[in-house]
mmCIF file of C-alpha atoms in Angstrom:
data_model
loop_
_atom_site.group_PDB
_atom_site.id
_atom_site.type_symbol
_atom_site.label_atom_id
_atom_site.label_comp_id
_atom_site.label_asym_id
_atom_site.label_seq_id
_atom_site.Cartn_x
_atom_site.Cartn_y
_atom_site.Cartn_z
ATOM 1 C CA UNK A 165 0.000 0.000 0.000
ATOM 2 C CA UNK A 166 1.312 3.418 -0.921
ATOM 3 C CA UNK A 167 2.251 6.051 1.641
ATOM 4 C CA UNK A 168 -0.679 8.207 0.533
ATOM 5 C CA UNK A 169 -3.098 5.324 0.940
ATOM 6 C CA UNK A 170 -1.739 4.640 4.428
ATOM 7 C CA UNK A 171 -2.211 8.275 5.368
ATOM 8 C CA UNK A 172 -5.796 8.254 4.102
ATOM 9 C CA UNK A 173 -6.642 5.094 6.059
ATOM 10 C CA UNK A 174 -5.046 6.545 9.189
ATOM 11 C CA UNK A 175 -6.929 9.817 8.757
ATOM 12 C CA UNK A 176 -10.235 7.959 8.344
ATOM 13 C CA UNK A 177 -9.640 5.920 11.503
ATOM 14 C CA UNK A 178 -8.779 9.062 13.462
ATOM 15 C CA UNK A 179 -11.928 10.819 12.224
ATOM 16 C CA UNK A 180 -14.124 7.870 13.163
ATOM 17 C CA UNK A 181 -12.511 7.667 16.610
ATOM 18 C CA UNK A 182 -12.998 11.396 17.181
ATOM 19 C CA UNK A 183 -16.630 11.201 16.065
ATOM 20 C CA UNK A 184 -17.281 8.256 18.422
ATOM 21 C CA UNK A 185 -15.897 10.171 21.394
ATOM 22 C CA UNK A 186 -17.824 13.305 20.404
ATOM 23 C CA UNK A 187 -21.113 11.381 20.380
ATOM 24 C CA UNK A 188 -20.308 9.737 23.698
ATOM 25 C CA UNK A 189 -19.786 13.149 25.275
ATOM 26 C CA UNK A 190 -22.740 14.729 23.475
ATOM 27 C CA UNK A 191 -25.353 12.189 22.332
ATOM 28 C CA UNK A 192 -27.187 14.981 20.476
ATOM 29 C CA UNK A 193 -24.955 16.931 18.063
ATOM 30 C CA UNK A 194 -26.528 19.803 16.135
ATOM 31 C CA UNK A 195 -25.388 21.458 12.911
ATOM 32 C CA UNK A 196 -26.372 24.819 14.407
ATOM 33 C CA UNK A 197 -24.292 24.376 17.579
ATOM 34 C CA UNK A 198 -21.230 22.584 16.183
ATOM 35 C CA UNK A 199 -21.046 22.512 12.362
ATOM 36 C CA UNK A 200 -17.615 20.853 12.245
ATOM 37 C CA UNK A 201 -18.597 17.976 14.554
ATOM 38 C CA UNK A 202 -21.900 17.417 12.763
ATOM 39 C CA UNK A 203 -20.239 17.421 9.349
ATOM 40 C CA UNK A 204 -17.722 14.827 10.544
ATOM 41 C CA UNK A 205 -20.497 12.585 11.901
ATOM 42 C CA UNK A 206 -22.529 12.998 8.721
ATOM 43 C CA UNK A 207 -19.528 12.080 6.575
ATOM 44 C CA UNK A 208 -18.672 8.985 8.627
ATOM 45 C CA UNK A 209 -22.177 7.934 9.633
ATOM 46 C CA UNK A 210 -22.050 4.433 8.119
ATOM 47 C CA UNK A 211 -18.993 3.142 10.044
ATOM 48 C CA UNK A 212 -20.195 5.039 13.127
ATOM 49 C CA UNK A 213 -23.617 3.376 12.963
ATOM 50 C CA UNK A 214 -21.966 -0.030 12.606
ATOM 51 C CA UNK A 215 -19.533 0.615 15.488
ATOM 52 C CA UNK A 216 -22.198 1.629 17.991
ATOM 53 C CA UNK A 217 -24.489 -1.234 16.984
ATOM 54 C CA UNK A 218 -21.788 -3.915 17.189
ATOM 55 C CA UNK A 219 -20.009 -2.861 20.369
ATOM 56 C CA UNK A 220 -22.838 -1.245 22.356
ATOM 57 C CA UNK A 221 -26.172 -2.182 20.809
ATOM 58 C CA UNK A 222 -26.934 1.539 20.511
ATOM 59 C CA UNK A 223 -28.685 3.146 17.555
ATOM 60 C CA UNK A 224 -27.258 6.214 15.826
ATOM 61 C CA UNK A 225 -29.715 8.448 13.945
ATOM 62 C CA UNK A 226 -28.236 11.049 11.581
ATOM 63 C CA UNK A 227 -30.615 13.547 9.937
ATOM 64 C CA UNK A 228 -28.569 15.569 7.410
ATOM 65 C CA UNK A 229 -31.508 17.703 6.234
ATOM 66 C CA UNK A 230 -32.710 18.510 9.724
ATOM 67 C CA UNK A 231 -29.188 19.086 10.947
ATOM 68 C CA UNK A 232 -28.681 16.800 13.921
ATOM 69 C CA UNK A 233 -27.260 13.439 14.962
ATOM 70 C CA UNK A 234 -28.730 11.503 17.889
ATOM 71 C CA UNK A 235 -27.016 8.612 19.634
ATOM 72 C CA UNK A 236 -29.777 6.641 21.338
ATOM 73 C CA UNK A 237 -27.940 5.422 24.434
ATOM 74 C CA UNK A 238 -29.651 2.798 26.579
ATOM 75 C CA UNK A 239 -28.159 1.645 29.850
ATOM 76 C CA UNK A 240 -28.236 -1.997 30.874
ATOM 77 C CA UNK A 241 -29.063 -0.906 34.435
ATOM 78 C CA UNK A 242 -30.958 2.191 35.567
ATOM 79 C CA UNK A 243 -28.767 4.959 36.980
ATOM 80 C CA UNK A 244 -29.396 8.367 38.517
ATOM 81 C CA UNK A 245 -25.860 9.657 37.937
ATOM 82 C CA UNK A 246 -26.761 11.779 34.901
ATOM 83 C CA UNK A 247 -29.837 13.809 35.839
ATOM 84 C CA UNK A 248 -31.269 16.538 33.638
ATOM 85 C CA UNK A 249 -30.043 19.893 34.936
ATOM 86 C CA UNK A 250 -31.526 23.352 34.996
ATOM 87 C CA UNK A 251 -30.059 25.690 32.432
ATOM 88 C CA UNK A 252 -30.377 28.654 34.797
ATOM 89 C CA UNK A 253 -27.742 29.739 37.362
ATOM 90 C CA UNK A 254 -27.248 26.860 39.809
ATOM 91 C CA UNK A 255 -27.425 23.994 37.283
ATOM 92 C CA UNK A 256 -29.279 22.039 39.969
ATOM 93 C CA UNK A 257 -30.653 18.602 39.014
ATOM 94 C CA UNK A 258 -34.265 18.340 37.911
ATOM 95 C CA UNK A 259 -36.718 17.352 40.615
ATOM 96 C CA UNK A 260 -39.812 15.212 40.071
ATOM 97 C CA UNK A 261 -41.958 18.248 39.222
ATOM 98 C CA UNK A 262 -39.601 19.429 36.480
ATOM 99 C CA UNK A 263 -39.390 15.963 34.954
ATOM 100 C CA UNK A 264 -43.185 15.801 34.939
ATOM 101 C CA UNK A 265 -43.523 19.169 33.215
ATOM 102 C CA UNK A 266 -40.773 18.243 30.752
ATOM 103 C CA UNK A 267 -42.739 15.170 29.673
ATOM 104 C CA UNK A 268 -46.021 17.091 29.463
ATOM 105 C CA UNK A 269 -44.397 19.879 27.421
ATOM 106 C CA UNK A 270 -42.794 17.393 25.033
ATOM 107 C CA UNK A 271 -46.119 15.603 24.502
ATOM 108 C CA UNK A 272 -48.038 18.829 23.871
ATOM 109 C CA UNK A 273 -45.373 20.248 21.546
ATOM 110 C CA UNK A 274 -46.030 17.389 19.121
ATOM 111 C CA UNK A 275 -49.445 18.852 18.265
ATOM 112 C CA UNK A 276 -48.219 21.964 16.460
ATOM 113 C CA UNK A 277 -45.059 23.203 14.677
ATOM 114 C CA UNK A 278 -45.622 26.737 16.058
ATOM 115 C CA UNK A 279 -46.904 27.779 19.463
ATOM 116 C CA UNK A 280 -46.632 30.438 22.162
ATOM 117 C CA UNK A 281 -45.604 30.016 25.757
ATOM 118 C CA UNK A 282 -49.116 30.957 26.915
ATOM 119 C CA UNK A 283 -50.815 28.432 24.630
ATOM 120 C CA UNK A 284 -48.377 25.711 25.675
ATOM 121 C CA UNK A 285 -48.935 26.489 29.357
ATOM 122 C CA UNK A 286 -52.702 26.176 28.923
ATOM 123 C CA UNK A 287 -52.352 22.847 27.130
ATOM 124 C CA UNK A 288 -50.150 21.599 29.978
ATOM 125 C CA UNK A 289 -52.818 22.756 32.455
ATOM 126 C CA UNK A 290 -55.401 20.717 30.562
ATOM 127 C CA UNK A 291 -53.154 17.667 30.179
ATOM 128 C CA UNK A 292 -52.277 17.618 33.891
ATOM 129 C CA UNK A 293 -55.958 18.003 34.741
ATOM 130 C CA UNK A 294 -56.985 14.785 33.015
ATOM 131 C CA UNK A 295 -54.176 12.632 34.414
ATOM 132 C CA UNK A 296 -55.123 11.337 37.876
ATOM 133 C CA UNK A 297 -51.500 10.640 38.877
ATOM 134 C CA UNK A 298 -50.228 14.094 37.827
ATOM 135 C CA UNK A 299 -50.552 17.133 40.145
ATOM 136 C CA UNK A 300 -52.388 20.082 38.615
ATOM 137 C CA UNK A 301 -50.235 22.727 36.931
ATOM 138 C CA UNK A 302 -50.953 26.289 38.122
ATOM 139 C CA UNK A 303 -49.016 28.932 36.122
ATOM 140 C CA UNK A 304 -50.219 31.649 38.500
ATOM 141 C CA UNK A 305 -47.719 30.398 41.085
ATOM 142 C CA UNK A 306 -44.158 31.638 40.574
ATOM 143 C CA UNK A 307 -42.578 28.322 41.606
ATOM 144 C CA UNK A 308 -44.697 26.529 39.008
ATOM 145 C CA UNK A 309 -43.654 28.979 36.312
ATOM 146 C CA UNK A 310 -40.011 28.488 37.312
ATOM 147 C CA UNK A 311 -40.323 24.716 36.904
ATOM 148 C CA UNK A 312 -42.109 25.202 33.568
ATOM 149 C CA UNK A 313 -39.368 27.550 32.336
ATOM 150 C CA UNK A 314 -36.664 25.052 33.347
ATOM 151 C CA UNK A 315 -38.388 22.335 31.320
ATOM 152 C CA UNK A 316 -38.721 24.625 28.293
ATOM 153 C CA UNK A 317 -35.135 25.874 28.476
ATOM 154 C CA UNK A 318 -33.868 22.301 28.457
ATOM 155 C CA UNK A 319 -35.937 21.645 25.323
ATOM 156 C CA UNK A 320 -34.464 24.823 23.830
ATOM 157 C CA UNK A 321 -30.975 23.617 24.691
ATOM 158 C CA UNK A 322 -31.595 20.430 22.710
ATOM 159 C CA UNK A 323 -33.022 22.343 19.754
ATOM 160 C CA UNK A 324 -36.493 20.854 20.128
ATOM 161 C CA UNK A 325 -37.977 24.352 20.378
ATOM 162 C CA UNK A 326 -36.605 27.704 19.232
ATOM 163 C CA UNK A 327 -37.781 31.081 20.506
ATOM 164 C CA UNK A 328 -38.535 33.142 17.412
ATOM 165 C CA UNK A 329 -39.810 36.168 19.318
ATOM 166 C CA UNK A 330 -39.260 36.924 23.001
ATOM 167 C CA UNK A 331 -37.320 34.985 25.634
ATOM 168 C CA UNK A 332 -38.406 32.074 27.801
ATOM 169 C CA UNK A 333 -37.011 33.741 30.943
ATOM 170 C CA UNK A 334 -39.603 36.517 30.596
ATOM 171 C CA UNK A 335 -42.247 34.035 31.760
ATOM 172 C CA UNK A 336 -40.594 33.853 35.191
ATOM 173 C CA UNK A 337 -41.812 37.328 36.128
ATOM 174 C CA UNK A 338 -44.964 37.536 34.024
ATOM 175 C CA UNK A 339 -47.420 34.764 33.168
ATOM 176 C CA UNK A 340 -48.700 36.973 30.324
ATOM 177 C CA UNK A 341 -45.262 37.180 28.675
ATOM 178 C CA UNK A 342 -45.312 36.795 24.890
ATOM 179 C CA UNK A 343 -42.930 34.202 23.496
ATOM 180 C CA UNK A 344 -43.318 32.583 20.074
ATOM 181 C CA UNK A 345 -41.746 29.168 19.454
ATOM 182 C CA UNK A 346 -40.936 27.083 16.413
ATOM 183 C CA UNK A 347 -41.135 23.376 17.238
ATOM 184 C CA UNK A 348 -38.984 20.644 15.709
ATOM 185 C CA UNK A 349 -41.425 17.780 16.307
ATOM 186 C CA UNK A 350 -39.057 15.119 14.941
ATOM 187 C CA UNK A 351 -36.334 16.152 17.356
ATOM 188 C CA UNK A 352 -38.813 16.135 20.239
ATOM 189 C CA UNK A 353 -39.543 12.486 19.465
ATOM 190 C CA UNK A 354 -35.829 11.654 19.214
ATOM 191 C CA UNK A 355 -35.110 12.956 22.716
ATOM 192 C CA UNK A 356 -36.567 9.859 24.365
ATOM 193 C CA UNK A 357 -33.983 7.063 24.348
ATOM 194 C CA UNK A 358 -36.155 4.029 25.029
ATOM 195 C CA UNK A 359 -36.251 0.753 23.094
ATOM 196 C CA UNK A 360 -40.006 0.452 23.697
ATOM 197 C CA UNK A 361 -42.367 3.347 22.860
ATOM 198 C CA UNK A 362 -44.345 4.502 25.931
ATOM 199 C CA UNK A 363 -47.612 4.108 23.991
ATOM 200 C CA UNK A 364 -47.082 0.324 23.954
ATOM 201 C CA UNK A 365 -46.763 0.008 27.703
ATOM 202 C CA UNK A 366 -49.728 -0.734 29.916
ATOM 203 C CA UNK A 367 -49.580 1.460 33.025
ATOM 204 C CA UNK A 368 -48.022 -0.564 35.803
ATOM 205 C CA UNK A 369 -46.531 2.209 37.895
ATOM 206 C CA UNK A 370 -43.046 3.181 39.071
ATOM 207 C CA UNK A 371 -40.187 0.814 38.384
ATOM 208 C CA UNK A 372 -42.341 -1.537 36.330
ATOM 209 C CA UNK A 373 -42.889 1.206 33.755
ATOM 210 C CA UNK A 374 -39.155 1.957 33.628
ATOM 211 C CA UNK A 375 -38.270 -1.716 33.181
ATOM 212 C CA UNK A 376 -40.813 -2.045 30.370
ATOM 213 C CA UNK A 377 -39.481 1.073 28.620
ATOM 214 C CA UNK A 378 -35.896 -0.187 28.635
ATOM 215 C CA UNK A 379 -36.575 -3.860 27.832
ATOM 216 C CA UNK A 380 -34.431 -5.003 24.879
ATOM 217 C CA UNK A 381 -35.877 -8.047 23.134
ATOM 218 C CA UNK A 382 -32.656 -8.699 21.194
ATOM 219 C CA UNK A 383 -31.211 -10.332 24.328
ATOM 220 C CA UNK A 384 -33.901 -12.983 24.602
ATOM 221 C CA UNK A 385 -35.659 -12.013 27.825
ATOM 222 C CA UNK A 386 -35.918 -14.777 30.450
ATOM 223 C CA UNK A 387 -34.810 -17.569 28.115
ATOM 224 C CA UNK A 388 -31.856 -16.279 26.056
ATOM 225 C CA UNK A 389 -29.793 -18.438 23.737
ATOM 226 C CA UNK A 390 -26.026 -18.736 24.161
ATOM 227 C CA UNK A 391 -25.566 -16.205 21.350
ATOM 228 C CA UNK A 392 -27.939 -13.746 23.030
ATOM 229 C CA UNK A 393 -26.184 -14.142 26.386
ATOM 230 C CA UNK A 394 -22.825 -13.368 24.785
ATOM 231 C CA UNK A 395 -24.327 -10.397 22.951
ATOM 232 C CA UNK A 396 -25.731 -9.009 26.207
ATOM 233 C CA UNK A 397 -22.396 -9.521 27.976
ATOM 234 C CA UNK A 398 -20.494 -7.696 25.225
ATOM 235 C CA UNK A 399 -22.893 -4.767 25.019
ATOM 236 C CA UNK A 400 -23.409 -4.368 28.771
ATOM 237 C CA UNK A 401 -19.693 -4.360 29.602
ATOM 238 C CA UNK A 402 -18.732 -1.927 26.853
ATOM 239 C CA UNK A 403 -21.685 0.333 27.707
ATOM 240 C CA UNK A 404 -20.419 0.545 31.266
ATOM 241 C CA UNK A 405 -16.844 1.181 30.155
ATOM 242 C CA UNK A 406 -18.011 4.055 27.957
ATOM 243 C CA UNK A 407 -20.434 5.514 30.499
ATOM 244 C CA UNK A 408 -18.661 5.053 33.838
ATOM 245 C CA UNK A 409 -15.300 6.466 34.984
ATOM 246 C CA UNK A 410 -14.133 3.030 36.153
ATOM 247 C CA UNK A 411 -15.596 -0.480 36.072
ATOM 248 C CA UNK A 412 -14.588 -2.790 38.928
ATOM 249 C CA UNK A 413 -14.576 -6.547 38.482
ATOM 250 C CA UNK A 414 -16.464 -7.085 41.730
ATOM 251 C CA UNK A 415 -19.320 -5.034 40.243
ATOM 252 C CA UNK A 416 -19.739 -7.321 37.224
ATOM 253 C CA UNK A 417 -22.259 -10.130 37.026
ATOM 254 C CA UNK A 418 -20.912 -13.700 36.719
ATOM 255 C CA UNK A 419 -21.778 -13.683 33.001
ATOM 256 C CA UNK A 420 -19.980 -10.370 32.452
ATOM 257 C CA UNK A 421 -16.936 -11.540 34.420
ATOM 258 C CA UNK A 422 -16.718 -14.737 32.371
ATOM 259 C CA UNK A 423 -16.983 -12.801 29.125
ATOM 260 C CA UNK A 424 -14.340 -10.238 30.171
ATOM 261 C CA UNK A 425 -11.971 -13.059 31.163
ATOM 262 C CA UNK A 426 -12.438 -14.983 27.911
ATOM 263 C CA UNK A 427 -9.995 -14.598 25.024
ATOM 264 C CA UNK A 428 -12.742 -13.347 22.698
ATOM 265 C CA UNK A 429 -14.103 -10.900 25.271
ATOM 266 C CA UNK A 430 -10.689 -9.398 26.007
ATOM 267 C CA UNK A 431 -9.952 -8.995 22.302
ATOM 268 C CA UNK A 432 -13.279 -7.261 21.633
ATOM 269 C CA UNK A 433 -12.900 -4.898 24.605
ATOM 270 C CA UNK A 434 -9.399 -3.934 23.464
ATOM 271 C CA UNK A 435 -10.566 -3.484 19.877
ATOM 272 C CA UNK A 436 -13.467 -1.258 20.952
ATOM 273 C CA UNK A 437 -11.107 0.934 22.986
ATOM 274 C CA UNK A 438 -8.573 1.194 20.164
ATOM 275 C CA UNK A 439 -11.118 2.022 17.441
ATOM 276 C CA UNK A 440 -12.673 4.749 19.617
ATOM 277 C CA UNK A 441 -9.296 6.317 20.394
ATOM 278 C CA UNK A 442 -9.178 5.372 24.083
ATOM 279 C CA UNK A 443 -6.310 3.961 26.105
ATOM 280 C CA UNK A 444 -7.530 0.869 27.959
ATOM 281 C CA UNK A 445 -6.129 0.372 31.443
ATOM 282 C CA UNK A 446 -6.743 -3.154 32.663
ATOM 283 C CA UNK A 447 -5.872 -4.004 36.252
ATOM 284 C CA UNK A 448 -6.602 -6.856 38.616
ATOM 285 C CA UNK A 449 -9.375 -4.733 40.146
ATOM 286 C CA UNK A 450 -11.070 -3.637 36.928
ATOM 287 C CA UNK A 451 -11.015 -1.569 33.751
ATOM 288 C CA UNK A 452 -10.728 2.101 32.877
ATOM 289 C CA UNK A 453 -10.828 3.941 29.543
ATOM 290 C CA UNK A 454 -8.644 7.039 29.265
ATOM 291 C CA UNK A 455 -9.593 9.769 26.800
ATOM 292 C CA UNK A 456 -6.488 11.934 26.457
ATOM 293 C CA UNK A 457 -8.345 14.960 25.073
ATOM 294 C CA UNK A 458 -11.479 14.577 27.278
ATOM 295 C CA UNK A 459 -13.813 14.686 24.272
ATOM 296 C CA UNK A 460 -15.935 11.777 25.467
ATOM 297 C CA UNK A 461 -16.631 13.005 28.983
ATOM 298 C CA UNK A 462 -19.165 15.446 30.375
ATOM 299 C CA UNK A 463 -17.466 15.665 33.776
ATOM 300 C CA UNK A 464 -13.823 15.912 34.849
ATOM 301 C CA UNK A 465 -11.805 15.134 37.945
ATOM 302 C CA UNK A 466 -9.579 16.700 39.176
ATOM 303 C CA UNK A 467 -11.283 19.952 38.290
ATOM 304 C CA UNK A 468 -11.377 23.333 40.016
ATOM 305 C CA UNK A 469 -14.781 24.221 38.553
ATOM 306 C CA UNK A 470 -16.529 23.638 41.883
ATOM 307 C CA UNK A 471 -15.615 23.830 45.546
ATOM 308 C CA UNK A 472 -16.929 20.294 46.066
ATOM 309 C CA UNK A 473 -14.437 18.901 43.529
ATOM 310 C CA UNK A 474 -11.529 20.756 45.111
ATOM 311 C CA UNK A 475 -12.547 19.471 48.544
ATOM 312 C CA UNK A 476 -12.980 15.970 47.101
ATOM 313 C CA UNK A 477 -9.384 15.920 45.909
ATOM 314 C CA UNK A 478 -8.123 17.063 49.310
ATOM 315 C CA UNK A 479 -10.259 14.568 51.220
ATOM 316 C CA UNK A 480 -9.220 11.782 48.859
ATOM 317 C CA UNK A 481 -5.653 12.110 50.100
ATOM 318 C CA UNK A 482 -6.928 11.378 53.619
ATOM 319 C CA UNK A 483 -8.856 8.326 52.428
ATOM 320 C CA UNK A 484 -5.858 6.913 50.543
ATOM 321 C CA UNK A 485 -3.324 7.522 53.312
ATOM 322 C CA UNK A 486 -5.423 6.801 56.411
ATOM 323 C CA UNK A 487 -7.574 3.943 55.139
ATOM 324 C CA UNK A 488 -11.320 3.782 55.854
ATOM 325 C CA UNK A 489 -12.484 6.700 57.972
ATOM 326 C CA UNK A 490 -15.791 7.666 59.477
ATOM 327 C CA UNK A 491 -18.122 10.168 57.863
ATOM 328 C CA UNK A 492 -17.641 12.334 60.969
ATOM 329 C CA UNK A 493 -13.893 12.435 60.290
ATOM 330 C CA UNK A 494 -14.534 13.693 56.756
ATOM 331 C CA UNK A 495 -16.908 16.341 58.093
ATOM 332 C CA UNK A 496 -14.260 17.486 60.596
ATOM 333 C CA UNK A 497 -11.643 17.691 57.838
ATOM 334 C CA UNK A 498 -14.006 19.715 55.641
ATOM 335 C CA UNK A 499 -14.782 22.057 58.528
ATOM 336 C CA UNK A 500 -11.040 22.493 59.115
ATOM 337 C CA UNK A 501 -10.568 23.429 55.435
ATOM 338 C CA UNK A 502 -13.217 26.121 55.790
ATOM 339 C CA UNK A 503 -11.553 27.492 58.920
ATOM 340 C CA UNK A 504 -8.118 27.571 57.279
ATOM 341 C CA UNK A 505 -9.408 29.316 54.158
ATOM 342 C CA UNK A 506 -12.182 31.675 55.310
ATOM 343 C CA UNK A 507 -12.339 33.469 51.919
ATOM 344 C CA UNK A 508 -12.848 30.202 50.042
ATOM 345 C CA UNK A 509 -16.120 28.349 49.378
ATOM 346 C CA UNK A 510 -18.333 31.186 50.594
ATOM 347 C CA UNK A 511 -21.483 29.106 50.040
ATOM 348 C CA UNK A 512 -20.275 26.735 52.777
ATOM 349 C CA UNK A 513 -19.009 29.397 55.199
ATOM 350 C CA UNK A 514 -21.991 29.135 57.531
ATOM 351 C CA UNK A 515 -23.395 26.861 60.225
ATOM 352 C CA UNK A 516 -23.321 23.281 59.010
ATOM 353 C CA UNK A 517 -20.984 24.160 56.156
ATOM 354 C CA UNK A 518 -18.469 21.447 57.002
ATOM 355 C CA UNK A 519 -20.944 18.545 56.823
ATOM 356 C CA UNK A 520 -22.482 19.957 53.635
ATOM 357 C CA UNK A 521 -19.087 20.327 51.963
ATOM 358 C CA UNK A 522 -18.068 16.823 53.053
ATOM 359 C CA UNK A 523 -21.330 15.376 51.712
ATOM 360 C CA UNK A 524 -20.943 17.119 48.356
ATOM 361 C CA UNK A 525 -17.283 16.085 48.089
ATOM 362 C CA UNK A 526 -18.139 12.484 48.922
ATOM 363 C CA UNK A 527 -20.829 12.517 46.230
ATOM 364 C CA UNK A 528 -18.157 13.575 43.722
ATOM 365 C CA UNK A 529 -15.806 10.774 44.819
ATOM 366 C CA UNK A 530 -18.551 8.167 44.595
ATOM 367 C CA UNK A 531 -19.638 9.429 41.161
ATOM 368 C CA UNK A 532 -16.095 8.978 39.830
ATOM 369 C CA UNK A 533 -15.682 5.524 41.346
ATOM 370 C CA UNK A 534 -13.033 6.680 43.801
ATOM 371 C CA UNK A 535 -14.742 6.021 47.131
ATOM 372 C CA UNK A 536 -17.483 3.892 48.621
ATOM 373 C CA UNK A 537 -19.586 4.390 51.716
ATOM 374 C CA UNK A 538 -20.759 1.491 53.827
ATOM 375 C CA UNK A 539 -22.752 2.529 56.869
ATOM 376 C CA UNK A 540 -20.685 5.120 58.713
ATOM 377 C CA UNK A 541 -17.412 4.117 57.051
ATOM 378 C CA UNK A 542 -15.967 5.691 53.888
ATOM 379 C CA UNK A 543 -13.185 3.885 52.038
ATOM 380 C CA UNK A 544 -11.091 4.705 48.993
ATOM 381 C CA UNK A 545 -11.490 2.417 45.987
ATOM 382 C CA UNK A 546 -8.514 1.135 43.940
ATOM 383 C CA UNK A 547 -8.701 3.887 41.291
ATOM 384 C CA UNK A 548 -8.056 6.464 44.024
ATOM 385 C CA UNK A 549 -4.391 5.412 44.014
ATOM 386 C CA UNK A 550 -4.022 7.396 40.774
ATOM 387 C CA UNK A 551 -4.267 10.563 42.875
ATOM 388 C CA UNK A 552 -1.815 9.474 45.560
ATOM 389 C CA UNK A 553 0.444 12.268 46.792
ATOM 390 C CA UNK A 554 4.157 11.487 46.854
ATOM 391 C CA UNK A 555 5.282 12.975 50.173
ATOM 392 C CA UNK A 556 8.888 13.159 49.029
ATOM 393 C CA UNK A 557 8.243 15.430 46.069
ATOM 394 C CA UNK A 558 4.744 16.687 46.830
ATOM 395 C CA UNK A 559 3.820 15.645 43.302
ATOM 396 C CA UNK A 560 0.302 14.528 42.472
ATOM 397 C CA UNK A 561 -0.065 11.825 39.858
ATOM 398 C CA UNK A 562 -2.078 13.001 36.869
ATOM 399 C CA UNK A 563 -5.273 11.192 35.961
#
């Protein structure tokens, strides 16, 4: 093969790998928001579609005319680690009320390509009124309007609705605010990543509804064949590797452990990592995929973007060096940090600030697979050794 041909093949592989990591970090990529990324995905959509289907069992939808690409990610197990977040100020996670209004808004937006915020609010009032399990929506109340605005702004963020005249935030102060929206009904439908359409599910309530929504018949249900069991093992392990900061062997099912230990399983895991441009770290305790340019991640650690993450890094040193400690010890350490740096973390510089900072820092460590809490004891997990401080040089190992 000529040098030019080699360069072209290498360039194609690099583009596919970059597009895979882009979609993992942002499952909805819009032409309007990122033309370069969308054009790359559009150009390489066939090998990308094949890669996600083979390694993950995920469907990739690319709509060149409508200008977006949607990776329909489905988790093998339910997780609350990636909540929807408010687009205003605090970026706080959605509560139950906001999720409810988000679903009602999405359903009502499918009825018309153009609407106003007042008309949409009235349709949500009517929809909530006929659903016995849904609390009534009262736009007269400011807290209700705030929840409604948060739901709409998230839909705006995803390009499902576009404000053509006025701003959504105006509705916070005035229920008579005038805002005109254009609705992308196809994109609204694409937002829901569920193998089974909700319309096909008989109401069972709570977790039963969630299990029915995420049921994947390709794996054979209660009586899978050997081929289906291997397919589920492959997809479920690679999904976790792509979605979670670290995957520990003791968290795998027996079927997943057997697959990961098999010659075929190890080869496929390594191939998936290589083709996506990751570095696979395989240890006795588990697996970790490293993305050197952080394209595939929506959260970073270490990171000074929040006080909780800074505190988490400092408290992690205690967990690694002192072994399991009590939650009270972490709270005392956090309180000591606040005393030593009175101009830092102003939101925690009040009564009860130490316990709140410790709780938020521990949440960060647990999210990144670096610590585990059992009862009153908090212990570092194996991946925490990556952040060990060398006392001789005061050098912190880079993640």
